[in-house]
XYZ file of C-alpha atoms in Angstrom:
361
model
C -3.197 -40.733 -10.692
C -6.265 -39.896 -12.696
C -8.036 -42.872 -11.163
C -7.322 -41.605 -7.607
C -8.501 -38.127 -8.464
C -11.749 -39.340 -9.942
C -12.587 -41.483 -6.927
C -11.756 -38.913 -4.270
C -13.439 -35.971 -5.962
C -16.978 -36.973 -4.823
C -15.756 -37.032 -1.217
C -14.301 -33.576 -1.616
C -17.608 -32.363 -2.913
C -19.440 -33.888 0.036
C -17.019 -32.270 2.472
C -17.455 -28.893 0.788
C -21.245 -29.277 0.807
C -21.219 -30.259 4.486
C -19.101 -27.224 5.325
C -21.569 -24.951 3.556
C -24.462 -26.473 5.505
C -22.676 -25.939 8.815
C -21.661 -22.395 7.974
C -25.174 -21.520 6.802
C -26.304 -21.599 10.431
C -23.584 -19.160 11.479
C -23.553 -15.391 11.186
C -20.610 -14.061 9.262
C -18.301 -11.554 10.982
C -17.658 -8.889 11.990
C -19.831 -8.812 15.110
C -20.004 -6.026 17.670
C -19.591 -6.705 21.373
C -20.398 -4.583 24.410
C -18.965 -5.362 27.824
C -21.507 -4.854 30.592
C -19.931 -6.726 33.490
C -16.596 -6.833 35.241
C -13.557 -7.782 33.163
C -13.023 -11.497 33.072
C -16.633 -12.419 33.742
C -17.538 -12.858 30.076
C -20.615 -10.653 30.488
C -20.582 -9.401 26.917
C -23.500 -8.726 24.588
C -22.995 -9.667 20.944
C -24.771 -7.750 18.185
C -24.852 -8.249 14.450
C -24.770 -4.718 13.002
C -26.167 -5.923 9.670
C -29.418 -6.937 11.365
C -29.957 -3.760 13.345
C -31.691 -2.011 10.470
C -34.275 -4.797 10.256
C -34.765 -4.691 14.029
C -35.307 -0.932 13.984
C -37.762 -1.191 11.080
C -39.782 -3.863 12.897
C -40.114 -1.657 15.985
C -41.555 1.513 14.509
C -44.699 2.820 16.172
C -47.678 4.129 14.201
C -48.519 7.814 14.148
C -50.851 8.614 17.015
C -53.973 10.678 16.525
C -53.785 13.972 18.470
C -55.482 13.850 21.892
C -59.190 14.612 22.016
C -60.849 16.979 24.434
C -62.081 15.436 27.693
C -64.975 17.895 27.683
C -68.468 17.162 26.512
C -70.840 14.257 27.098
C -69.423 10.922 28.222
C -69.375 7.865 25.994
C -71.535 6.007 28.490
C -74.214 8.664 28.137
C -74.253 8.611 24.344
C -73.572 4.974 23.426
C -75.151 1.754 24.687
C -73.401 -1.115 26.444
C -70.143 0.736 27.173
C -68.853 -1.181 30.194
C -65.196 -0.149 30.393
C -64.573 3.184 28.684
C -67.833 4.967 29.465
C -66.095 7.636 31.557
C -64.216 8.943 28.494
C -65.633 11.854 26.545
C -67.148 10.973 23.191
C -64.069 12.461 21.508
C -61.646 10.438 23.652
C -63.671 7.279 23.153
C -63.836 7.681 19.373
C -60.094 8.410 19.165
C -59.249 5.226 21.061
C -61.584 3.130 18.899
C -59.933 4.469 15.732
C -56.482 3.745 17.149
C -57.484 0.240 18.227
C -58.674 -0.500 14.709
C -55.270 0.567 13.343
C -53.427 -1.380 16.037
C -55.365 -4.651 15.822
C -57.468 -4.923 12.657
C -56.369 -2.393 10.025
C -57.538 -4.630 7.176
C -60.698 -5.992 8.798
C -61.848 -2.632 10.161
C -64.368 -1.944 12.921
C -66.500 -4.936 11.917
C -63.840 -7.301 13.222
C -65.277 -6.675 16.690
C -68.615 -4.962 15.997
C -71.923 -5.885 14.448
C -72.386 -3.030 11.957
C -76.167 -3.218 12.379
C -75.911 -2.891 16.162
C -72.631 -1.654 17.633
C -73.884 -2.440 21.170
C -74.275 -6.154 20.345
C -71.973 -8.511 22.272
C -72.757 -11.415 19.959
C -69.366 -11.275 18.240
C -66.806 -13.017 20.443
C -64.008 -10.675 19.403
C -65.818 -7.761 21.039
C -66.034 -9.601 24.356
C -62.330 -10.505 24.087
C -61.343 -6.946 23.128
C -63.162 -5.497 26.138
C -61.276 -7.874 28.414
C -57.981 -7.034 26.696
C -58.560 -3.330 27.367
C -58.968 -4.166 31.044
C -55.814 -6.277 30.907
C -53.862 -3.403 29.351
C -55.083 -1.057 32.077
C -54.062 -3.640 34.677
C -50.535 -3.880 33.211
C -50.038 -0.123 33.126
C -51.438 0.379 36.625
C -50.316 -2.623 38.653
C -47.164 -3.863 36.904
C -44.986 -0.771 36.821
C -42.219 -2.915 38.317
C -41.912 -4.345 34.811
C -43.285 -1.766 32.349
C -42.363 1.335 34.393
C -43.816 4.535 32.944
C -43.251 3.355 29.369
C -46.430 1.323 29.460
C -48.105 -0.714 26.740
C -50.955 -0.353 24.294
C -52.702 -2.907 22.091
C -50.058 -2.243 19.425
C -47.248 -3.453 21.701
C -48.377 -7.036 21.120
C -50.614 -6.950 18.034
C -48.490 -4.869 15.608
C -51.417 -4.583 13.185
C -52.496 -8.239 13.470
C -55.809 -9.474 14.957
C -53.871 -12.245 16.715
C -50.389 -11.342 17.995
C -47.594 -13.043 16.114
C -46.072 -14.602 19.219
C -48.555 -16.538 21.339
C -48.449 -20.084 22.658
C -50.660 -23.041 23.469
C -50.018 -25.898 25.847
C -48.304 -28.693 23.928
C -49.101 -32.384 24.267
C -46.159 -33.937 26.089
C -46.994 -37.352 24.605
C -48.357 -36.577 21.133
C -48.042 -40.216 20.049
C -49.139 -41.798 23.314
C -47.161 -44.412 25.233
C -45.627 -46.718 22.652
C -42.318 -48.284 21.731
C -40.751 -44.803 21.763
C -41.352 -44.556 25.508
C -41.980 -41.349 27.432
C -40.600 -38.432 25.402
C -40.838 -36.151 28.459
C -41.913 -33.381 26.091
C -38.582 -33.406 24.268
C -37.061 -33.999 20.843
C -39.749 -32.221 18.832
C -37.884 -29.001 17.992
C -39.834 -25.746 18.093
C -38.867 -22.115 17.730
C -39.615 -21.597 21.444
C -36.406 -23.482 22.252
C -34.474 -22.426 19.123
C -35.098 -25.808 17.456
C -33.168 -27.617 20.183
C -33.887 -30.959 21.831
C -34.913 -29.261 25.072
C -38.518 -29.617 26.313
C -40.638 -28.062 23.581
C -43.216 -26.586 25.977
C -41.011 -24.490 28.282
C -43.838 -22.159 29.282
C -46.445 -24.346 31.022
C -45.785 -24.264 34.730
C -43.837 -21.025 34.525
C -46.204 -18.712 32.649
C -49.433 -20.648 33.309
C -50.747 -23.817 34.943
C -49.504 -25.288 38.216
C -46.541 -23.167 39.349
C -43.092 -24.714 39.097
C -39.829 -23.528 40.592
C -37.258 -22.179 38.159
C -34.219 -24.143 39.283
C -31.043 -25.523 37.748
C -28.970 -27.037 40.544
C -28.630 -27.484 44.244
C -27.168 -25.006 46.678
C -24.602 -27.398 48.117
C -21.600 -29.184 46.590
C -23.005 -32.621 47.440
C -26.646 -33.662 46.983
C -27.531 -33.035 50.622
C -29.669 -29.935 50.145
C -32.544 -28.966 47.900
C -31.765 -29.595 44.265
C -33.402 -30.071 40.907
C -33.919 -33.119 38.751
C -32.320 -33.324 35.325
C -35.732 -32.943 33.685
C -36.472 -29.850 35.775
C -33.079 -28.417 34.880
C -33.694 -29.035 31.186
C -37.069 -27.316 31.376
C -35.482 -24.338 33.116
C -32.897 -24.114 30.340
C -35.732 -24.240 27.816
C -37.425 -21.280 29.514
C -34.171 -19.329 29.609
C -33.586 -20.102 25.913
C -37.037 -18.723 25.132
C -36.378 -15.564 27.130
C -32.962 -15.011 25.533
C -34.443 -15.344 22.060
C -37.490 -13.208 22.889
C -35.320 -10.330 24.123
C -32.551 -10.747 21.559
C -29.947 -10.915 24.321
C -27.372 -13.304 25.743
C -27.882 -14.997 29.108
C -25.453 -12.496 30.614
C -27.927 -9.686 29.987
C -29.584 -10.745 33.262
C -27.065 -13.104 34.902
C -23.599 -12.854 36.388
C -21.407 -15.585 34.905
C -19.579 -16.038 38.221
C -22.735 -17.592 39.657
C -25.940 -17.741 37.647
C -27.908 -18.711 40.741
C -26.955 -15.829 43.043
C -28.731 -12.496 42.937
C -25.755 -10.588 44.310
C -23.816 -8.864 41.563
C -26.371 -9.548 38.858
C -27.474 -6.797 36.461
C -30.644 -4.886 37.395
C -32.372 -6.387 34.374
C -32.722 -9.657 36.256
C -35.131 -8.063 38.734
C -37.135 -6.577 35.882
C -37.216 -9.979 34.164
C -38.399 -11.650 37.387
C -41.322 -9.247 37.573
C -41.973 -9.908 33.878
C -42.342 -13.642 34.538
C -44.769 -12.977 37.389
C -46.694 -10.450 35.307
C -47.062 -12.762 32.314
C -48.263 -15.573 34.540
C -50.793 -13.239 36.156
C -52.115 -12.122 32.753
C -52.498 -15.669 31.465
C -54.265 -16.934 34.577
C -56.489 -13.931 35.256
C -57.298 -12.728 31.744
C -56.513 -15.271 29.028
C -57.484 -18.672 30.428
C -60.928 -17.508 31.701
C -61.779 -16.660 28.070
C -61.761 -20.362 27.145
C -65.568 -20.357 27.043
C -65.606 -17.310 24.761
C -63.145 -18.341 22.043
C -64.443 -20.678 19.314
C -62.817 -24.076 18.817
C -60.832 -22.960 15.777
C -59.033 -20.370 17.904
C -57.892 -22.876 20.529
C -54.892 -25.172 20.750
C -54.738 -28.938 20.319
C -55.617 -29.466 23.980
C -58.499 -26.969 23.919
C -56.715 -24.099 25.667
C -56.663 -20.478 24.535
C -53.700 -18.572 23.155
C -51.516 -17.138 25.906
C -48.779 -14.546 26.193
C -45.072 -15.139 26.598
C -42.028 -12.878 26.612
C -41.889 -12.691 22.813
C -45.497 -11.505 22.589
C -44.417 -8.021 23.643
C -40.646 -7.975 23.170
C -40.425 -9.542 19.699
C -36.644 -9.763 19.678
C -35.649 -6.586 21.546
C -34.953 -6.122 25.236
C -37.443 -3.227 25.390
C -40.645 -3.583 23.356
C -40.755 -1.165 20.437
C -37.215 -0.067 21.395
C -38.489 1.486 24.615
C -40.623 4.205 22.988
C -43.124 5.477 25.621
C -46.554 4.196 24.635
C -48.640 5.270 27.594
C -48.079 9.008 27.457
C -50.363 9.377 24.427
C -53.038 7.104 25.879
C -53.545 7.809 29.593
C -56.990 6.211 29.348
C -55.156 2.868 29.252
C -53.440 3.550 32.565
C -56.351 2.894 34.910
C -59.732 1.264 34.871
C -62.365 4.000 34.996
C -65.835 2.470 34.983
C -68.624 4.704 33.837
C -71.056 5.730 36.542
C -74.304 7.161 35.272
C -75.258 10.411 37.008
C -77.994 10.105 39.604
C -81.356 11.290 38.318
C -82.219 14.797 39.405
C -85.170 14.798 41.792
C -88.200 16.748 40.617
C -88.733 19.935 42.598
C -91.401 19.742 45.298
C -94.652 21.477 44.345
C -95.070 24.957 45.760
C -97.193 25.132 48.935
C -100.212 27.340 48.715
C -99.978 30.313 51.073
C -101.903 29.935 54.319
C -104.382 32.382 55.730
C -101.716 34.109 57.778
C -99.463 34.727 54.738
């Protein structure tokens, strides 16, 4: 009896240890659920109430400096080389610069983007990038209201006090080890946080948020393979993108989809339309604003394939379905709502010299 106990005890320990490992990846109950679809559809959002405090703390906005007067001389009249914000008053311009420092480089200060000996100098690459990012922010708030509505964004929405936003991405090498005895990995089985450490394609963003456009598809529209469909690899990549979006927004798939038919638009929550515009917006930003900066960024700021950092859903959302819990960001910074180039006033013509009176005068 003692002999049996001594030999089986190690197995019991292994079983107990294995159970602890499995349970470590689970969240302990109780969990809170909210039904958002029709009964029986399984459209329920699951929330861990113990994590909500951390989520709320991570989405606090900084105190905004009171608005400055729009009166007085324009920044473009007082400062040199102001190409984007010259139409602001000096007070408005200074206020935005102070806020940008707090939003993006609170530790590095103004010198992160400026040459302290010559603030007009464009020799520091971060200044050139920052100018373009201001234009991008204005573009989002002006032309992508279908996604950001009137809430809008500022530099802080993505940066959160960091010079480089926490959540950016680079194009991954689909064959990091070349073609060898392992065969074609098809960009899979190298777990990353973008796909929640799964075996799905580990670069779910190229082709959807940048690069050559790809269709987001899962299956065909007919019962038999007689109509347009999707390959297994394309389906897996679509699932990888959806996994990224679910994680980035901190929501289940049913936040945007109707479980009766994930493909159909009829009966889906309105968030799906907003998410569709978000995909188009992010792709637009990466192609029009980020990728053209490849010649500006130094090599140490680029990815393994030489591309620049790009935005994805997590860049702004950071785990919540509305960035910064939906707090309106634009109302305190209307200067980030539209591009207002500075136009120098036309020089005033000198008055014509007085004509000497003629004999008859």
